[in-house]
Coordinates of C-alpha atoms in Angstrom, one line a residue:
S1 CA 28.4 57.5 -9.3
G2 CA 31.9 56.6 -8.3
S3 CA 31.1 57.0 -4.6
D4 CA 28.2 54.6 -4.8
Q5 CA 30.3 52.0 -6.5
K6 CA 33.0 52.2 -3.8
G7 CA 30.5 52.0 -0.9
P8 CA 29.7 48.7 1.0
R9 CA 27.7 46.1 -0.9
T10 CA 25.6 43.1 0.0
V11 CA 26.2 39.6 -1.2
N12 CA 23.7 40.2 -4.1
G13 CA 25.6 43.3 -5.2
L14 CA 23.0 45.8 -3.8
K15 CA 24.1 48.9 -1.9
A16 CA 24.3 48.3 1.8
G17 CA 22.9 50.6 4.5
F18 CA 20.1 53.1 4.1
V19 CA 18.8 53.1 0.4
S20 CA 16.1 55.2 -1.0
G21 CA 13.3 53.7 -3.0
R22 CA 14.5 55.2 -6.3
E23 CA 18.1 54.0 -5.7
L24 CA 16.8 50.5 -5.0
N25 CA 14.6 50.4 -8.1
D26 CA 17.5 51.6 -10.3
T27 CA 19.9 49.0 -8.8
M28 CA 17.3 46.2 -9.3
D29 CA 16.7 47.2 -12.9
K30 CA 20.4 47.3 -13.6
K31 CA 20.9 43.9 -12.1
K32 CA 18.0 42.5 -14.1
Q33 CA 19.4 44.0 -17.3
D34 CA 22.8 42.5 -16.6
E35 CA 21.3 39.0 -16.1
N36 CA 19.4 39.3 -19.4
D37 CA 22.5 40.3 -21.3
R38 CA 24.5 37.5 -19.7
F39 CA 21.7 35.0 -20.6
K40 CA 21.6 36.2 -24.3
K41 CA 25.3 35.5 -24.7
L42 CA 24.8 31.8 -23.8
D43 CA 24.5 29.4 -26.7
N44 CA 21.3 27.4 -27.5
A45 CA 22.8 24.1 -26.4
T46 CA 23.4 25.4 -22.9
T47 CA 20.0 27.1 -22.5
G48 CA 18.1 24.1 -24.2
K49 CA 16.3 26.5 -26.5
V50 CA 16.5 24.1 -29.5
A51 CA 16.3 20.8 -27.6
E52 CA 13.9 18.2 -28.9
T53 CA 11.0 16.9 -26.9
V54 CA 11.6 13.4 -25.5
Y55 CA 8.6 11.1 -25.6
R56 CA 8.5 8.1 -23.2
D57 CA 6.0 5.3 -22.7
K58 CA 4.4 4.1 -19.5
E59 CA 7.5 2.1 -18.6
G60 CA 9.7 5.2 -19.0
K61 CA 11.4 3.9 -22.2
R62 CA 12.3 6.4 -24.9
V63 CA 10.1 6.2 -28.0
E64 CA 10.0 7.8 -31.4
A65 CA 7.6 10.7 -32.1
D66 CA 5.5 11.3 -35.2
A67 CA 6.8 14.4 -37.1
T68 CA 3.4 15.6 -38.2
S69 CA 1.4 15.4 -35.0
G70 CA 4.1 15.4 -32.4
K71 CA 2.7 12.3 -30.8
R72 CA 4.6 9.1 -30.4
K73 CA 3.9 6.4 -33.0
K74 CA 2.1 3.3 -31.8
T75 CA 3.3 -0.1 -33.0
A76 CA 0.9 -2.6 -34.6
D77 CA 1.0 -4.8 -31.6
E78 CA 0.0 -2.0 -29.2
E79 CA -2.9 -1.0 -31.5
E80 CA -4.1 -4.6 -31.7
T81 CA -3.9 -5.0 -27.9
E82 CA -5.8 -1.8 -27.3
L83 CA -8.6 -2.9 -29.7
K84 CA -8.8 -6.2 -27.9
N85 CA -9.0 -4.6 -24.5
M86 CA -11.4 -1.8 -25.6
V87 CA -14.9 -2.0 -24.2
W88 CA -17.2 0.6 -25.6
G89 CA -19.4 2.5 -23.0
K90 CA -18.7 0.2 -20.1
G91 CA -16.6 0.6 -16.9
L92 CA -14.7 -1.8 -14.8
V93 CA -17.5 -2.2 -12.2
Q94 CA -20.1 -3.0 -14.9
M95 CA -17.8 -5.6 -16.4
E96 CA -17.3 -7.3 -13.1
E97 CA -21.0 -7.3 -12.4
K98 CA -21.7 -8.8 -15.8
Q99 CA -19.1 -11.6 -15.2
E100 CA -20.6 -12.3 -11.8
Q101 CA -24.1 -12.5 -13.3
L102 CA -22.8 -14.9 -15.9
R103 CA -21.1 -17.0 -13.3
R104 CA -24.3 -17.3 -11.2
L105 CA -26.3 -18.3 -14.3
E106 CA -23.9 -21.1 -15.0
A107 CA -24.1 -22.2 -11.4
E108 CA -27.9 -22.2 -11.5
K109 CA -27.8 -24.6 -14.5
T110 CA -26.4 -27.4 -12.3
A111 CA -28.4 -26.5 -9.2
P112 CA -31.5 -28.5 -8.2
F113 CA -34.9 -27.0 -9.1
A114 CA -36.3 -27.0 -5.6
R115 CA -34.4 -24.9 -3.0
T116 CA -35.0 -25.9 0.6
V117 CA -33.9 -24.4 3.9
E118 CA -30.8 -26.6 3.8
D119 CA -29.5 -24.8 0.6
K120 CA -26.0 -23.6 1.7
D121 CA -25.6 -21.1 -1.2
M122 CA -29.0 -19.5 -0.5
N123 CA -28.3 -19.2 3.2
D124 CA -24.8 -17.7 2.6
E125 CA -26.4 -15.2 0.2
L126 CA -29.0 -14.2 2.7
K127 CA -26.5 -13.9 5.5
A128 CA -24.3 -11.6 3.4
V129 CA -27.0 -9.0 2.9
T130 CA -26.8 -6.0 5.3
R131 CA -30.2 -4.8 6.3
W132 CA -31.0 -1.4 7.7
G133 CA -31.8 -1.4 11.4
D134 CA -30.2 -4.8 12.1
P135 CA -28.8 -4.6 15.7
M136 CA -26.3 -7.5 14.9
A137 CA -24.9 -5.9 11.8
T138 CA -22.1 -4.1 13.6
R139 CA -21.2 -7.2 15.6
T140 CA -21.2 -9.4 12.5
A141 CA -19.0 -6.9 10.6
K142 CA -16.5 -6.9 13.5
A143 CA -16.4 -10.7 13.5
Q144 CA -15.8 -10.9 9.8
T145 CA -12.8 -8.5 9.8
A146 CA -9.6 -10.5 10.0
K147 CA -7.4 -9.3 12.9
P148 CA -3.6 -9.8 12.6
K149 CA -2.2 -12.6 14.7
Y150 CA 1.3 -13.5 16.0
T151 CA 2.7 -16.4 14.0
G152 CA 6.1 -17.0 15.5
P153 CA 7.1 -19.2 18.4
F154 CA 6.3 -18.1 22.0
P155 CA 6.8 -19.6 25.5
P156 CA 3.9 -21.9 26.5
N157 CA 1.4 -20.9 29.1
R158 CA -1.3 -22.8 31.0
F159 CA -4.2 -21.4 28.9
G160 CA -2.5 -21.6 25.4
V161 CA -3.1 -17.9 24.8
P162 CA -0.7 -16.5 22.1
P163 CA 0.9 -13.1 22.4
G164 CA -0.3 -10.1 20.5
Y165 CA 0.9 -9.5 17.0
R166 CA 3.0 -6.6 18.1
W167 CA 5.1 -8.8 20.5
D168 CA 8.8 -8.4 19.9
G169 CA 9.8 -11.9 21.1
V170 CA 11.2 -10.7 24.5
D171 CA 9.9 -12.7 27.5
R172 CA 9.2 -10.1 30.2
S173 CA 7.4 -12.3 32.6
N174 CA 8.6 -13.2 36.1
G175 CA 9.1 -16.8 35.2
F176 CA 6.0 -18.2 36.9
E177 CA 4.7 -20.1 33.8
R178 CA 8.1 -21.6 33.2
N179 CA 8.5 -22.8 36.8
Y180 CA 4.9 -24.1 36.7
F181 CA 5.6 -26.3 33.7
N182 CA 8.9 -27.4 35.2
S183 CA 7.2 -28.4 38.4
A184 CA 4.5 -30.2 36.5
N185 CA 7.0 -32.1 34.4
T186 CA 9.0 -33.1 37.4
R187 CA 5.9 -34.3 39.3
R188 CA 4.8 -36.3 36.3
Q189 CA 8.2 -37.9 35.9
Q190 CA 8.4 -38.8 39.6
D191 CA 4.9 -40.4 39.5
H192 CA 6.0 -42.4 36.4
E193 CA 9.2 -43.6 38.1
A194 CA 7.2 -44.5 41.3
H195 CA 4.7 -46.4 39.2
M196 CA 7.5 -48.3 37.4
W197 CA 9.2 -49.1 40.7
S198 CA 6.0 -50.4 42.3
T199 CA 5.3 -52.7 39.3
E200 CA 8.8 -53.9 38.9
Q201 CA 8.4 -56.9 41.2
M202 CA 5.2 -58.1 39.5

């Protein structure tokens, strides 16, 4: 009605204030119908209804598509590369195990027939095996893990202990190590000068 159209409205165009359920449904249906009519008036270029599918390869480059199947055409070089890299019925882990086995067989050809307790390869292989119930297994695993180390320059100290790898390069000490080295250098220089002075007359 005219009174409804003149009443206060929300931002979405709905009636403000107290609204019954029937009025709300009618308003929502009318709003939806208006949106559908407005969408139908748009051309296909704007809506993308007749837009063609764009096919891209793994690198994101645009490629041509086959008209019959809808799939992109593969070049002769790509097909040849796929055939070369194709391994039937085997996975990556099995391939690596096979290559490792072949490498070990080649190494065994040049190895001596008798294996003694001094055989380094055999000892390394036995050490690498993790056995259940080994009390030293956790300690060995911790020793094998490489911990990050600080590689930059740092002020010297009496024990040669480098800072932690998270050190930001700011010396926050009270200067004791620096004074210690200065005193040691001064004492060493004085001893050297005293020795040179005592042997000068000889």
